[in-house]
Amino acid sequence: MSKFNEPPNSFEESSTKRKSSQCYAKKVAPDGGWGWMIVLGSFIGMILGTFPVFSFSILFSPILMSHSVSSTKTAWIYNVHSLVWSLITLFIGPLCDEFGWRKVAMFGGITNSISVILSAFAPNPEYLFFSFSLLGGVGGSTALSLSFFVVSRYFDKHRGFALGITTLGGCTSSFLAPIVANYLLEHFGYTGASLIFGAIVLNQCVGGSLYQPVEWHLKSEEAKTITEEDVNEELLRSSKITSNSNDIQKKTIQGARRISAISELSTDSLCHSLINITNMPTLLEAENNNNEEDIPKNVNSVDKFLNVLKSTYNNLKSLKYMRVNLIAWGYCGLVLGYINFQMWIPFVITNAGHSLEMAAWCSSFASIGNVIGRLVMSLLSDRKFFNVRYGYMFGLFLIGSSIIERTERKEG
């Protein structure tokens, strides 16, 4: 039975009770705390997950040059890796929903390490299509995607700054990977260097071990205060949506006139209901939560696989939006232009008669501007005056114009 408050003794007491507010705590992103350990883990994963990518032209140059591999085949090996990388990204979110962040991160780290170790025993360049392009694409994509995905769940107000620190791992990797690969080649040869390099990449799992579920670290925050007048207004607003809105509206107004004090139990229920409405998760999170509730705990591997495919298909539906297509094609241009151009730098330098060490240092110093740009963007992205869209367009313009200028100067 509902427990009613005693009727107010005066009009002032009744007005006071109507204006009295009730506050409830809601769970929000920690925006710090263990979130900084997540940033550290993502930073490690970003460095080691992209290590094979930025060392490709240095680490695999002995096997590519000894077999006189054409530039076309070299481009195919590298771009098939990029293709697998991009395709696997579609499955990262659904896989995390089914198996958790840690398991997916561990799988990616082990796969990435195995890809480099198997490449050490490659009998011919074609073998790199399997070891580097396929396995390396799976492992590297897992590291990069999880780094952004997990950090975004742990931060809200400082998300731009946290993601900026995370992306610095990619710049650090582009600086260290060519130097480390060249050092290992000089002292241990191709096979030994690849084995040691694979062991270094295996430490990607260390960063993944820090990925604790965000539910463990959610902090409580006082929700928006709700008065009795807010409750009545919300009831009137919601009643208009129903088919019999007129009847409900009349009953609500009449009830508000007759009753001067609402029962404690009914007020609590309404406040909880309103807070749940204002604090609803995103559509994707709500859908994932519903899927998790519907799935029994003893699901087999086939059911999990089907759930992953179903979630991936639902995510692909976002391609019907023009903005998503524009972002996707913009990133496609970035991969085709900038990343391929960066891959060719060491080959161009060595073909010009310079040593492999010089090529490695040139590739490393090319990342200095990348570091500066990421630091500036991470500081500006959280500012209200900064337009992220224009910043992205400006970056693509700089990349394209610099590549065109370099090409024309070489031809001239």
mmCIF file of C-alpha atoms in Angstrom:
data_model
loop_
_atom_site.group_PDB
_atom_site.id
_atom_site.type_symbol
_atom_site.label_atom_id
_atom_site.label_comp_id
_atom_site.label_asym_id
_atom_site.label_seq_id
_atom_site.Cartn_x
_atom_site.Cartn_y
_atom_site.Cartn_z
ATOM 1 C CA MET A 1 0.000 0.000 0.000
ATOM 2 C CA SER A 2 1.162 3.529 -0.688
ATOM 3 C CA LYS A 3 2.142 5.601 2.283
ATOM 4 C CA PHE A 4 0.710 9.152 2.130
ATOM 5 C CA ASN A 5 2.161 12.199 3.826
ATOM 6 C CA GLU A 6 -0.016 14.059 6.313
ATOM 7 C CA PRO A 7 -2.032 16.905 4.763
ATOM 8 C CA PRO A 8 -0.363 20.301 5.055
ATOM 9 C CA ASN A 9 -1.639 22.600 7.802
ATOM 10 C CA SER A 10 -1.415 25.742 5.744
ATOM 11 C CA PHE A 11 -1.120 27.051 2.221
ATOM 12 C CA GLU A 12 2.546 27.955 2.773
ATOM 13 C CA GLU A 13 3.384 24.430 3.911
ATOM 14 C CA SER A 14 1.607 23.041 0.864
ATOM 15 C CA SER A 15 3.568 25.337 -1.454
ATOM 16 C CA THR A 16 6.813 24.391 0.253
ATOM 17 C CA LYS A 17 6.143 20.699 -0.269
ATOM 18 C CA ARG A 18 5.331 21.285 -3.919
ATOM 19 C CA LYS A 19 8.638 23.079 -4.444
ATOM 20 C CA SER A 20 10.671 20.614 -2.418
ATOM 21 C CA SER A 21 13.107 18.767 -4.649
ATOM 22 C CA GLN A 22 14.407 15.252 -4.617
ATOM 23 C CA CYS A 23 17.898 14.467 -5.887
ATOM 24 C CA TYR A 24 19.137 11.138 -7.151
ATOM 25 C CA ALA A 25 22.607 9.970 -8.090
ATOM 26 C CA LYS A 26 23.332 8.838 -11.623
ATOM 27 C CA LYS A 27 26.383 6.992 -12.895
ATOM 28 C CA VAL A 28 28.683 8.916 -15.220
ATOM 29 C CA ALA A 29 32.098 8.397 -16.788
ATOM 30 C CA PRO A 30 34.935 8.700 -14.243
ATOM 31 C CA ASP A 31 36.789 11.382 -16.270
ATOM 32 C CA GLY A 32 39.957 10.467 -14.406
ATOM 33 C CA GLY A 33 40.971 7.935 -11.779
ATOM 34 C CA TRP A 34 41.492 4.570 -13.436
ATOM 35 C CA GLY A 35 40.769 6.330 -16.705
ATOM 36 C CA TRP A 36 44.368 7.541 -16.773
ATOM 37 C CA MET A 37 45.530 3.935 -16.502
ATOM 38 C CA ILE A 38 43.290 3.241 -19.492
ATOM 39 C CA VAL A 39 45.063 6.068 -21.322
ATOM 40 C CA LEU A 40 48.401 4.466 -20.416
ATOM 41 C CA GLY A 41 47.250 1.070 -21.684
ATOM 42 C CA SER A 42 45.910 2.612 -24.881
ATOM 43 C CA PHE A 43 49.161 4.537 -25.320
ATOM 44 C CA ILE A 44 51.129 1.282 -25.075
ATOM 45 C CA GLY A 45 48.735 -0.460 -27.437
ATOM 46 C CA MET A 46 48.959 2.405 -29.914
ATOM 47 C CA ILE A 47 52.768 2.276 -29.922
ATOM 48 C CA LEU A 48 53.218 -1.470 -30.245
ATOM 49 C CA GLY A 49 50.099 -2.149 -32.301
ATOM 50 C CA THR A 50 51.359 0.104 -35.101
ATOM 51 C CA PHE A 51 55.024 -0.913 -34.747
ATOM 52 C CA PRO A 52 54.951 -3.332 -37.725
ATOM 53 C CA VAL A 53 53.174 -0.754 -39.906
ATOM 54 C CA PHE A 54 55.739 2.008 -39.446
ATOM 55 C CA SER A 55 58.675 -0.407 -39.720
ATOM 56 C CA PHE A 56 57.427 -2.192 -42.847
ATOM 57 C CA SER A 57 59.761 -0.436 -45.285
ATOM 58 C CA ILE A 58 62.786 -1.002 -43.016
ATOM 59 C CA LEU A 59 62.186 -4.398 -41.414
ATOM 60 C CA PHE A 60 61.078 -6.203 -44.585
ATOM 61 C CA SER A 61 63.442 -4.424 -46.970
ATOM 62 C CA PRO A 62 65.983 -7.327 -47.013
ATOM 63 C CA ILE A 63 63.472 -9.902 -48.259
ATOM 64 C CA LEU A 64 61.814 -7.448 -50.659
ATOM 65 C CA MET A 65 65.075 -6.227 -52.200
ATOM 66 C CA SER A 66 66.753 -9.635 -52.331
ATOM 67 C CA HIS A 67 63.902 -10.953 -54.481
ATOM 68 C CA SER A 68 63.771 -7.759 -56.573
ATOM 69 C CA VAL A 69 60.103 -7.272 -55.749
ATOM 70 C CA SER A 70 58.385 -4.712 -57.952
ATOM 71 C CA SER A 71 56.830 -1.574 -56.526
ATOM 72 C CA THR A 72 53.406 -2.875 -57.551
ATOM 73 C CA LYS A 73 53.698 -6.048 -55.484
ATOM 74 C CA THR A 74 55.092 -4.093 -52.526
ATOM 75 C CA ALA A 75 52.110 -1.756 -52.708
ATOM 76 C CA TRP A 76 49.746 -4.744 -52.862
ATOM 77 C CA ILE A 77 51.261 -6.267 -49.709
ATOM 78 C CA TYR A 78 50.939 -3.017 -47.809
ATOM 79 C CA ASN A 79 47.470 -2.077 -49.044
ATOM 80 C CA VAL A 80 45.977 -5.523 -48.469
ATOM 81 C CA HIS A 81 47.155 -5.025 -44.891
ATOM 82 C CA SER A 82 45.269 -1.698 -44.832
ATOM 83 C CA LEU A 83 42.181 -3.370 -46.313
ATOM 84 C CA VAL A 84 42.125 -6.121 -43.682
ATOM 85 C CA TRP A 85 42.778 -3.484 -41.019
ATOM 86 C CA SER A 86 39.730 -1.480 -42.098
ATOM 87 C CA LEU A 87 37.422 -4.493 -42.452
ATOM 88 C CA ILE A 88 38.271 -5.873 -39.003
ATOM 89 C CA THR A 89 37.443 -2.496 -37.458
ATOM 90 C CA LEU A 90 33.758 -3.185 -38.181
ATOM 91 C CA PHE A 91 33.775 -6.206 -35.862
ATOM 92 C CA ILE A 92 35.691 -4.721 -32.907
ATOM 93 C CA GLY A 93 32.661 -3.193 -31.172
ATOM 94 C CA PRO A 94 30.435 -6.299 -31.415
ATOM 95 C CA LEU A 95 33.339 -8.535 -30.339
ATOM 96 C CA CYS A 96 33.892 -6.376 -27.265
ATOM 97 C CA ASP A 97 30.195 -6.650 -26.404
ATOM 98 C CA GLU A 98 30.408 -10.445 -26.522
ATOM 99 C CA PHE A 99 33.846 -11.137 -25.029
ATOM 100 C CA GLY A 100 34.961 -7.945 -23.275
ATOM 101 C CA TRP A 101 37.754 -5.457 -23.904
ATOM 102 C CA ARG A 102 40.562 -7.456 -22.320
ATOM 103 C CA LYS A 103 40.034 -10.660 -24.269
ATOM 104 C CA VAL A 104 39.820 -8.825 -27.574
ATOM 105 C CA ALA A 105 42.945 -6.797 -26.741
ATOM 106 C CA MET A 106 44.885 -9.941 -25.776
ATOM 107 C CA PHE A 107 43.834 -11.667 -28.980
ATOM 108 C CA GLY A 108 44.956 -8.687 -31.028
ATOM 109 C CA GLY A 109 48.325 -8.470 -29.285
ATOM 110 C CA ILE A 110 49.080 -12.168 -29.754
ATOM 111 C CA THR A 111 47.979 -12.098 -33.400
ATOM 112 C CA ASN A 112 50.095 -9.033 -34.121
ATOM 113 C CA SER A 113 53.156 -10.640 -32.549
ATOM 114 C CA ILE A 114 52.666 -13.927 -34.404
ATOM 115 C CA SER A 115 52.422 -12.060 -37.707
ATOM 116 C CA VAL A 116 55.927 -10.602 -37.290
ATOM 117 C CA ILE A 117 57.405 -13.864 -35.982
ATOM 118 C CA LEU A 118 56.016 -15.844 -38.926
ATOM 119 C CA SER A 119 57.365 -13.215 -41.309
ATOM 120 C CA ALA A 120 60.861 -14.045 -40.024
ATOM 121 C CA PHE A 121 60.613 -17.423 -41.763
ATOM 122 C CA ALA A 122 59.002 -16.159 -44.979
ATOM 123 C CA PRO A 123 60.376 -18.253 -47.881
ATOM 124 C CA ASN A 124 59.337 -15.621 -50.434
ATOM 125 C CA PRO A 125 57.690 -12.167 -50.537
ATOM 126 C CA GLU A 126 54.295 -13.690 -51.382
ATOM 127 C CA TYR A 127 54.226 -15.243 -47.905
ATOM 128 C CA LEU A 128 53.927 -11.723 -46.480
ATOM 129 C CA PHE A 129 50.377 -11.566 -47.837
ATOM 130 C CA PHE A 130 49.461 -14.091 -45.148
ATOM 131 C CA SER A 131 51.809 -13.220 -42.304
ATOM 132 C CA PHE A 132 51.888 -9.431 -42.543
ATOM 133 C CA SER A 133 48.802 -8.441 -44.542
ATOM 134 C CA LEU A 134 46.265 -10.835 -43.001
ATOM 135 C CA LEU A 135 47.476 -11.515 -39.461
ATOM 136 C CA GLY A 136 49.096 -8.124 -39.011
ATOM 137 C CA GLY A 137 45.975 -6.365 -40.236
ATOM 138 C CA VAL A 138 43.844 -8.173 -37.667
ATOM 139 C CA GLY A 139 46.213 -7.510 -34.762
ATOM 140 C CA GLY A 140 46.967 -3.896 -35.600
ATOM 141 C CA SER A 141 43.342 -2.982 -36.194
ATOM 142 C CA THR A 142 42.371 -4.417 -32.813
ATOM 143 C CA ALA A 143 44.971 -2.329 -30.987
ATOM 144 C CA LEU A 144 44.120 0.931 -32.716
ATOM 145 C CA SER A 145 40.326 0.582 -32.551
ATOM 146 C CA LEU A 146 40.281 -0.435 -28.894
ATOM 147 C CA SER A 147 42.532 2.471 -27.945
ATOM 148 C CA PHE A 148 39.944 4.984 -29.140
ATOM 149 C CA PHE A 149 36.905 2.968 -28.080
ATOM 150 C CA VAL A 150 37.919 2.354 -24.464
ATOM 151 C CA VAL A 151 39.268 5.852 -23.798
ATOM 152 C CA SER A 152 36.049 7.394 -25.129
ATOM 153 C CA ARG A 153 33.998 5.362 -22.637
ATOM 154 C CA TYR A 154 36.105 6.500 -19.667
ATOM 155 C CA PHE A 155 36.126 10.230 -20.436
ATOM 156 C CA ASP A 156 33.517 12.849 -21.181
ATOM 157 C CA LYS A 157 34.635 16.386 -20.327
ATOM 158 C CA HIS A 158 38.326 15.665 -20.957
ATOM 159 C CA ARG A 159 37.798 13.231 -23.817
ATOM 160 C CA GLY A 160 39.665 15.308 -26.380
ATOM 161 C CA PHE A 161 42.724 15.660 -24.162
ATOM 162 C CA ALA A 162 42.737 11.945 -23.268
ATOM 163 C CA LEU A 163 42.404 10.916 -26.911
ATOM 164 C CA GLY A 164 45.160 13.360 -27.813
ATOM 165 C CA ILE A 165 47.540 11.667 -25.390
ATOM 166 C CA THR A 166 46.506 8.289 -26.761
ATOM 167 C CA THR A 167 47.171 9.285 -30.356
ATOM 168 C CA LEU A 168 50.651 10.420 -29.373
ATOM 169 C CA GLY A 169 51.389 6.709 -29.145
ATOM 170 C CA GLY A 170 51.069 6.521 -32.920
ATOM 171 C CA CYS A 171 53.558 9.379 -33.329
ATOM 172 C CA THR A 172 55.937 7.726 -30.883
ATOM 173 C CA SER A 173 55.635 4.492 -32.830
ATOM 174 C CA SER A 174 56.360 6.208 -36.146
ATOM 175 C CA PHE A 175 59.512 7.678 -34.592
ATOM 176 C CA LEU A 176 60.805 4.580 -32.791
ATOM 177 C CA ALA A 177 59.801 1.748 -35.146
ATOM 178 C CA PRO A 178 62.167 2.559 -38.058
ATOM 179 C CA ILE A 179 65.121 3.153 -35.712
ATOM 180 C CA VAL A 180 64.522 -0.046 -33.731
ATOM 181 C CA ALA A 181 64.047 -2.089 -36.914
ATOM 182 C CA ASN A 182 67.263 -0.748 -38.451
ATOM 183 C CA TYR A 183 69.237 -1.398 -35.243
ATOM 184 C CA LEU A 184 67.998 -4.989 -35.028
ATOM 185 C CA LEU A 185 68.769 -5.625 -38.705
ATOM 186 C CA GLU A 186 72.339 -4.381 -38.310
ATOM 187 C CA HIS A 187 73.057 -6.596 -35.299
ATOM 188 C CA PHE A 188 70.898 -9.710 -35.787
ATOM 189 C CA GLY A 189 70.022 -9.983 -39.463
ATOM 190 C CA TYR A 190 66.544 -10.324 -40.932
ATOM 191 C CA THR A 191 65.434 -13.489 -39.102
ATOM 192 C CA GLY A 192 66.782 -12.476 -35.697
ATOM 193 C CA ALA A 193 65.493 -8.932 -36.039
ATOM 194 C CA SER A 194 61.989 -10.131 -36.929
ATOM 195 C CA LEU A 195 61.880 -12.538 -33.976
ATOM 196 C CA ILE A 196 62.976 -9.868 -31.497
ATOM 197 C CA PHE A 197 60.619 -7.370 -33.083
ATOM 198 C CA GLY A 198 57.738 -9.812 -32.674
ATOM 199 C CA ALA A 199 58.629 -10.264 -29.005
ATOM 200 C CA ILE A 200 58.540 -6.496 -28.524
ATOM 201 C CA VAL A 201 55.124 -6.277 -30.185
ATOM 202 C CA LEU A 202 53.821 -8.978 -27.829
ATOM 203 C CA ASN A 203 53.997 -6.416 -25.011
ATOM 204 C CA GLN A 204 50.878 -4.963 -26.571
ATOM 205 C CA CYS A 205 49.069 -7.391 -24.257
ATOM 206 C CA VAL A 206 50.423 -5.476 -21.245
ATOM 207 C CA GLY A 207 48.434 -2.431 -22.279
ATOM 208 C CA GLY A 208 45.361 -4.558 -22.915
ATOM 209 C CA SER A 209 45.528 -6.003 -19.401
ATOM 210 C CA LEU A 210 44.681 -2.537 -18.022
ATOM 211 C CA TYR A 211 41.316 -2.455 -19.803
ATOM 212 C CA GLN A 212 38.933 -2.878 -16.881
ATOM 213 C CA PRO A 213 35.177 -2.590 -17.516
ATOM 214 C CA VAL A 214 34.019 0.999 -17.161
ATOM 215 C CA GLU A 215 31.155 -0.172 -14.919
ATOM 216 C CA TRP A 216 33.731 -0.830 -12.187
ATOM 217 C CA HIS A 217 34.744 2.823 -12.048
ATOM 218 C CA LEU A 218 31.601 4.824 -12.776
ATOM 219 C CA LYS A 219 31.184 7.681 -10.321
ATOM 220 C CA SER A 220 27.950 8.994 -8.879
ATOM 221 C CA GLU A 221 26.755 12.436 -9.836
ATOM 222 C CA GLU A 222 23.788 14.344 -8.492
ATOM 223 C CA ALA A 223 21.027 14.244 -11.047
ATOM 224 C CA LYS A 224 18.869 17.197 -11.941
ATOM 225 C CA THR A 225 16.548 18.125 -9.082
ATOM 226 C CA ILE A 226 12.906 17.370 -9.713
ATOM 227 C CA THR A 227 10.051 19.203 -8.018
ATOM 228 C CA GLU A 228 6.422 18.254 -7.823
ATOM 229 C CA GLU A 229 5.643 20.927 -10.384
ATOM 230 C CA ASP A 230 8.201 19.359 -12.757
ATOM 231 C CA VAL A 231 6.479 16.015 -12.287
ATOM 232 C CA ASN A 232 3.093 17.473 -13.193
ATOM 233 C CA GLU A 233 4.555 19.264 -16.214
ATOM 234 C CA GLU A 234 6.248 16.077 -17.389
ATOM 235 C CA LEU A 235 3.001 14.147 -16.991
ATOM 236 C CA LEU A 236 1.153 16.755 -19.028
ATOM 237 C CA ARG A 237 3.859 16.690 -21.714
ATOM 238 C CA SER A 238 3.961 12.912 -21.957
ATOM 239 C CA SER A 239 0.183 12.621 -21.952
ATOM 240 C CA LYS A 240 0.014 14.518 -25.231
ATOM 241 C CA ILE A 241 1.917 11.747 -26.968
ATOM 242 C CA THR A 242 -0.631 9.054 -26.183
ATOM 243 C CA SER A 243 -3.713 8.430 -28.279
ATOM 244 C CA ASN A 244 -6.091 9.440 -25.495
ATOM 245 C CA SER A 245 -4.156 12.547 -24.593
ATOM 246 C CA ASN A 246 -7.222 14.673 -23.882
ATOM 247 C CA ASP A 247 -8.594 12.363 -21.200
ATOM 248 C CA ILE A 248 -5.238 11.934 -19.489
ATOM 249 C CA GLN A 249 -4.601 15.663 -19.529
ATOM 250 C CA LYS A 250 -7.943 16.404 -17.881
ATOM 251 C CA LYS A 251 -7.367 13.801 -15.175
ATOM 252 C CA THR A 252 -3.896 15.125 -14.456
ATOM 253 C CA ILE A 253 -5.097 18.732 -14.089
ATOM 254 C CA GLN A 254 -8.028 17.714 -11.923
ATOM 255 C CA GLY A 255 -5.763 15.568 -9.766
ATOM 256 C CA ALA A 256 -3.320 18.425 -9.358
ATOM 257 C CA ARG A 257 -6.138 20.683 -8.144
ATOM 258 C CA ARG A 258 -7.583 18.170 -5.704
ATOM 259 C CA ILE A 259 -4.367 16.876 -4.171
ATOM 260 C CA SER A 260 -2.138 19.220 -2.227
ATOM 261 C CA ALA A 261 0.438 16.628 -1.257
ATOM 262 C CA ILE A 262 1.615 13.637 -3.284
ATOM 263 C CA SER A 263 2.463 10.362 -1.665
ATOM 264 C CA GLU A 264 6.132 9.616 -1.027
ATOM 265 C CA LEU A 265 6.015 6.366 -2.951
ATOM 266 C CA SER A 266 4.431 7.838 -6.070
ATOM 267 C CA THR A 267 6.832 10.799 -6.075
ATOM 268 C CA ASP A 268 9.831 8.500 -5.812
ATOM 269 C CA SER A 269 8.574 6.364 -8.668
ATOM 270 C CA LEU A 270 7.937 9.351 -10.909
ATOM 271 C CA CYS A 271 11.307 10.909 -10.146
ATOM 272 C CA HIS A 272 13.116 7.660 -10.913
ATOM 273 C CA SER A 273 11.179 7.417 -14.156
ATOM 274 C CA LEU A 274 12.010 10.963 -15.206
ATOM 275 C CA ILE A 275 15.693 10.564 -14.360
ATOM 276 C CA ASN A 276 15.866 7.437 -16.446
ATOM 277 C CA ILE A 277 14.382 9.357 -19.359
ATOM 278 C CA THR A 278 16.839 12.248 -19.100
ATOM 279 C CA ASN A 279 19.806 9.948 -18.522
ATOM 280 C CA MET A 280 19.137 7.446 -21.288
ATOM 281 C CA PRO A 281 22.234 5.987 -22.993
ATOM 282 C CA THR A 282 22.902 6.340 -26.675
ATOM 283 C CA LEU A 283 20.937 4.219 -29.120
ATOM 284 C CA LEU A 284 23.907 1.947 -29.750
ATOM 285 C CA GLU A 285 24.534 1.433 -26.028
ATOM 286 C CA ALA A 286 20.867 0.774 -25.367
ATOM 287 C CA GLU A 287 20.749 -1.754 -28.170
ATOM 288 C CA ASN A 288 23.840 -3.497 -26.863
ATOM 289 C CA ASN A 289 22.377 -3.599 -23.353
ATOM 290 C CA ASN A 290 19.172 -5.108 -24.678
ATOM 291 C CA ASN A 291 21.119 -7.716 -26.598
ATOM 292 C CA GLU A 292 23.090 -8.635 -23.486
ATOM 293 C CA GLU A 293 19.901 -9.027 -21.456
ATOM 294 C CA ASP A 294 18.261 -11.193 -24.080
ATOM 295 C CA ILE A 295 21.274 -13.512 -24.441
ATOM 296 C CA PRO A 296 21.384 -16.330 -21.890
ATOM 297 C CA LYS A 297 24.592 -16.845 -19.965
ATOM 298 C CA ASN A 298 25.236 -20.289 -21.407
ATOM 299 C CA VAL A 299 25.243 -19.263 -25.065
ATOM 300 C CA ASN A 300 27.464 -21.355 -27.281
ATOM 301 C CA SER A 301 30.083 -20.172 -29.735
ATOM 302 C CA VAL A 302 27.709 -20.290 -32.692
ATOM 303 C CA ASP A 303 25.234 -17.966 -30.974
ATOM 304 C CA LYS A 304 28.005 -15.539 -30.075
ATOM 305 C CA PHE A 305 29.239 -15.553 -33.647
ATOM 306 C CA LEU A 306 25.732 -14.842 -34.925
ATOM 307 C CA ASN A 307 25.330 -12.024 -32.399
ATOM 308 C CA VAL A 308 28.564 -10.456 -33.622
ATOM 309 C CA LEU A 309 27.354 -10.615 -37.227
ATOM 310 C CA LYS A 310 23.972 -9.181 -36.267
ATOM 311 C CA SER A 311 25.515 -6.257 -34.376
ATOM 312 C CA THR A 312 27.933 -5.598 -37.224
ATOM 313 C CA TYR A 313 25.060 -5.522 -39.705
ATOM 314 C CA ASN A 314 23.183 -3.042 -37.511
ATOM 315 C CA ASN A 315 26.273 -0.829 -37.366
ATOM 316 C CA LEU A 316 26.573 -0.920 -41.151
ATOM 317 C CA LYS A 317 23.117 0.635 -41.399
ATOM 318 C CA SER A 318 24.724 3.936 -40.421
ATOM 319 C CA LEU A 319 26.170 4.086 -43.948
ATOM 320 C CA LYS A 320 22.804 5.384 -45.132
ATOM 321 C CA TYR A 321 23.718 8.750 -43.582
ATOM 322 C CA MET A 322 25.613 11.136 -45.842
ATOM 323 C CA ARG A 323 27.867 12.397 -43.043
ATOM 324 C CA VAL A 324 29.096 8.877 -42.299
ATOM 325 C CA ASN A 325 29.886 8.345 -45.981
ATOM 326 C CA LEU A 326 31.796 11.610 -46.194
ATOM 327 C CA ILE A 327 33.896 10.715 -43.148
ATOM 328 C CA ALA A 328 34.558 7.228 -44.520
ATOM 329 C CA TRP A 329 35.635 8.499 -47.938
ATOM 330 C CA GLY A 330 37.775 11.167 -46.310
ATOM 331 C CA TYR A 331 39.624 8.528 -44.324
ATOM 332 C CA CYS A 332 39.930 6.435 -47.481
ATOM 333 C CA GLY A 333 41.700 9.326 -49.164
ATOM 334 C CA LEU A 334 43.964 9.695 -46.146
ATOM 335 C CA VAL A 335 44.986 6.029 -46.341
ATOM 336 C CA LEU A 336 45.560 6.109 -50.094
ATOM 337 C CA GLY A 337 47.520 9.334 -49.997
ATOM 338 C CA TYR A 338 49.390 9.990 -46.789
ATOM 339 C CA ILE A 339 49.997 6.487 -45.404
ATOM 340 C CA ASN A 340 51.140 5.065 -48.743
ATOM 341 C CA PHE A 341 53.340 8.092 -49.310
ATOM 342 C CA GLN A 342 54.931 7.581 -45.895
ATOM 343 C CA MET A 343 55.541 3.908 -46.701
ATOM 344 C CA TRP A 344 57.428 4.761 -49.905
ATOM 345 C CA ILE A 345 59.855 7.258 -48.312
ATOM 346 C CA PRO A 346 62.493 4.668 -47.239
ATOM 347 C CA PHE A 347 62.451 2.952 -50.642
ATOM 348 C CA VAL A 348 62.912 6.270 -52.449
ATOM 349 C CA ILE A 349 65.833 7.195 -50.187
ATOM 350 C CA THR A 350 67.618 3.862 -50.587
ATOM 351 C CA ASN A 351 67.094 3.891 -54.365
ATOM 352 C CA ALA A 352 68.756 7.311 -54.419
ATOM 353 C CA GLY A 353 71.921 5.684 -53.086
ATOM 354 C CA HIS A 354 71.573 6.417 -49.368
ATOM 355 C CA SER A 355 71.932 3.847 -46.612
ATOM 356 C CA LEU A 356 69.077 2.064 -44.869
ATOM 357 C CA GLU A 357 70.043 3.844 -41.653
ATOM 358 C CA MET A 358 69.557 7.226 -43.324
ATOM 359 C CA ALA A 359 66.152 6.084 -44.577
ATOM 360 C CA ALA A 360 65.183 5.013 -41.058
ATOM 361 C CA TRP A 361 66.160 8.367 -39.561
ATOM 362 C CA CYS A 362 64.296 10.279 -42.266
ATOM 363 C CA SER A 363 61.141 8.277 -41.547
ATOM 364 C CA SER A 364 61.519 8.934 -37.825
ATOM 365 C CA PHE A 365 62.024 12.680 -38.124
ATOM 366 C CA ALA A 366 58.982 12.919 -40.371
ATOM 367 C CA SER A 367 56.885 12.160 -37.276
ATOM 368 C CA ILE A 368 57.959 15.326 -35.418
ATOM 369 C CA GLY A 369 55.418 17.468 -37.242
ATOM 370 C CA ASN A 370 52.829 14.784 -36.545
ATOM 371 C CA VAL A 371 53.513 15.067 -32.817
ATOM 372 C CA ILE A 372 53.163 18.849 -32.872
ATOM 373 C CA GLY A 373 49.900 18.660 -34.784
ATOM 374 C CA ARG A 374 48.387 16.095 -32.444
ATOM 375 C CA LEU A 375 49.350 18.109 -29.355
ATOM 376 C CA VAL A 376 47.760 21.246 -30.763
ATOM 377 C CA MET A 377 44.598 19.415 -31.846
ATOM 378 C CA SER A 378 44.217 17.676 -28.481
ATOM 379 C CA LEU A 379 44.315 21.032 -26.687
ATOM 380 C CA LEU A 380 41.912 22.723 -29.099
ATOM 381 C CA SER A 381 39.364 19.933 -29.522
ATOM 382 C CA ASP A 382 37.779 20.501 -26.087
ATOM 383 C CA ARG A 383 37.390 24.263 -26.635
ATOM 384 C CA LYS A 384 33.996 25.603 -27.581
ATOM 385 C CA PHE A 385 35.346 28.042 -30.159
ATOM 386 C CA PHE A 386 37.165 25.323 -32.114
ATOM 387 C CA ASN A 387 35.368 23.699 -35.046
ATOM 388 C CA VAL A 388 36.519 20.086 -35.340
ATOM 389 C CA ARG A 389 35.160 19.770 -38.876
ATOM 390 C CA TYR A 390 37.229 22.665 -40.198
ATOM 391 C CA GLY A 391 40.283 21.376 -38.361
ATOM 392 C CA TYR A 392 39.897 17.991 -40.040
ATOM 393 C CA MET A 393 39.470 19.584 -43.461
ATOM 394 C CA PHE A 394 42.506 21.798 -42.921
ATOM 395 C CA GLY A 395 44.639 18.776 -42.005
ATOM 396 C CA LEU A 396 43.600 16.881 -45.132
ATOM 397 C CA PHE A 397 44.339 19.959 -47.227
ATOM 398 C CA LEU A 398 47.865 20.209 -45.805
ATOM 399 C CA ILE A 399 48.539 16.520 -46.463
ATOM 400 C CA GLY A 400 47.288 16.654 -50.036
ATOM 401 C CA SER A 401 49.077 19.878 -50.940
ATOM 402 C CA SER A 402 52.398 18.704 -49.468
ATOM 403 C CA ILE A 403 52.270 15.409 -51.404
ATOM 404 C CA ILE A 404 51.417 17.206 -54.659
ATOM 405 C CA GLU A 405 54.228 19.707 -54.115
ATOM 406 C CA ARG A 406 56.730 16.926 -53.468
ATOM 407 C CA THR A 407 55.653 15.012 -56.578
ATOM 408 C CA GLU A 408 55.828 18.041 -58.877
ATOM 409 C CA ARG A 409 59.257 19.045 -57.567
ATOM 410 C CA LYS A 410 60.589 15.525 -58.206
ATOM 411 C CA GLU A 411 59.224 15.492 -61.757
ATOM 412 C CA GLY A 412 60.609 18.952 -62.425
#
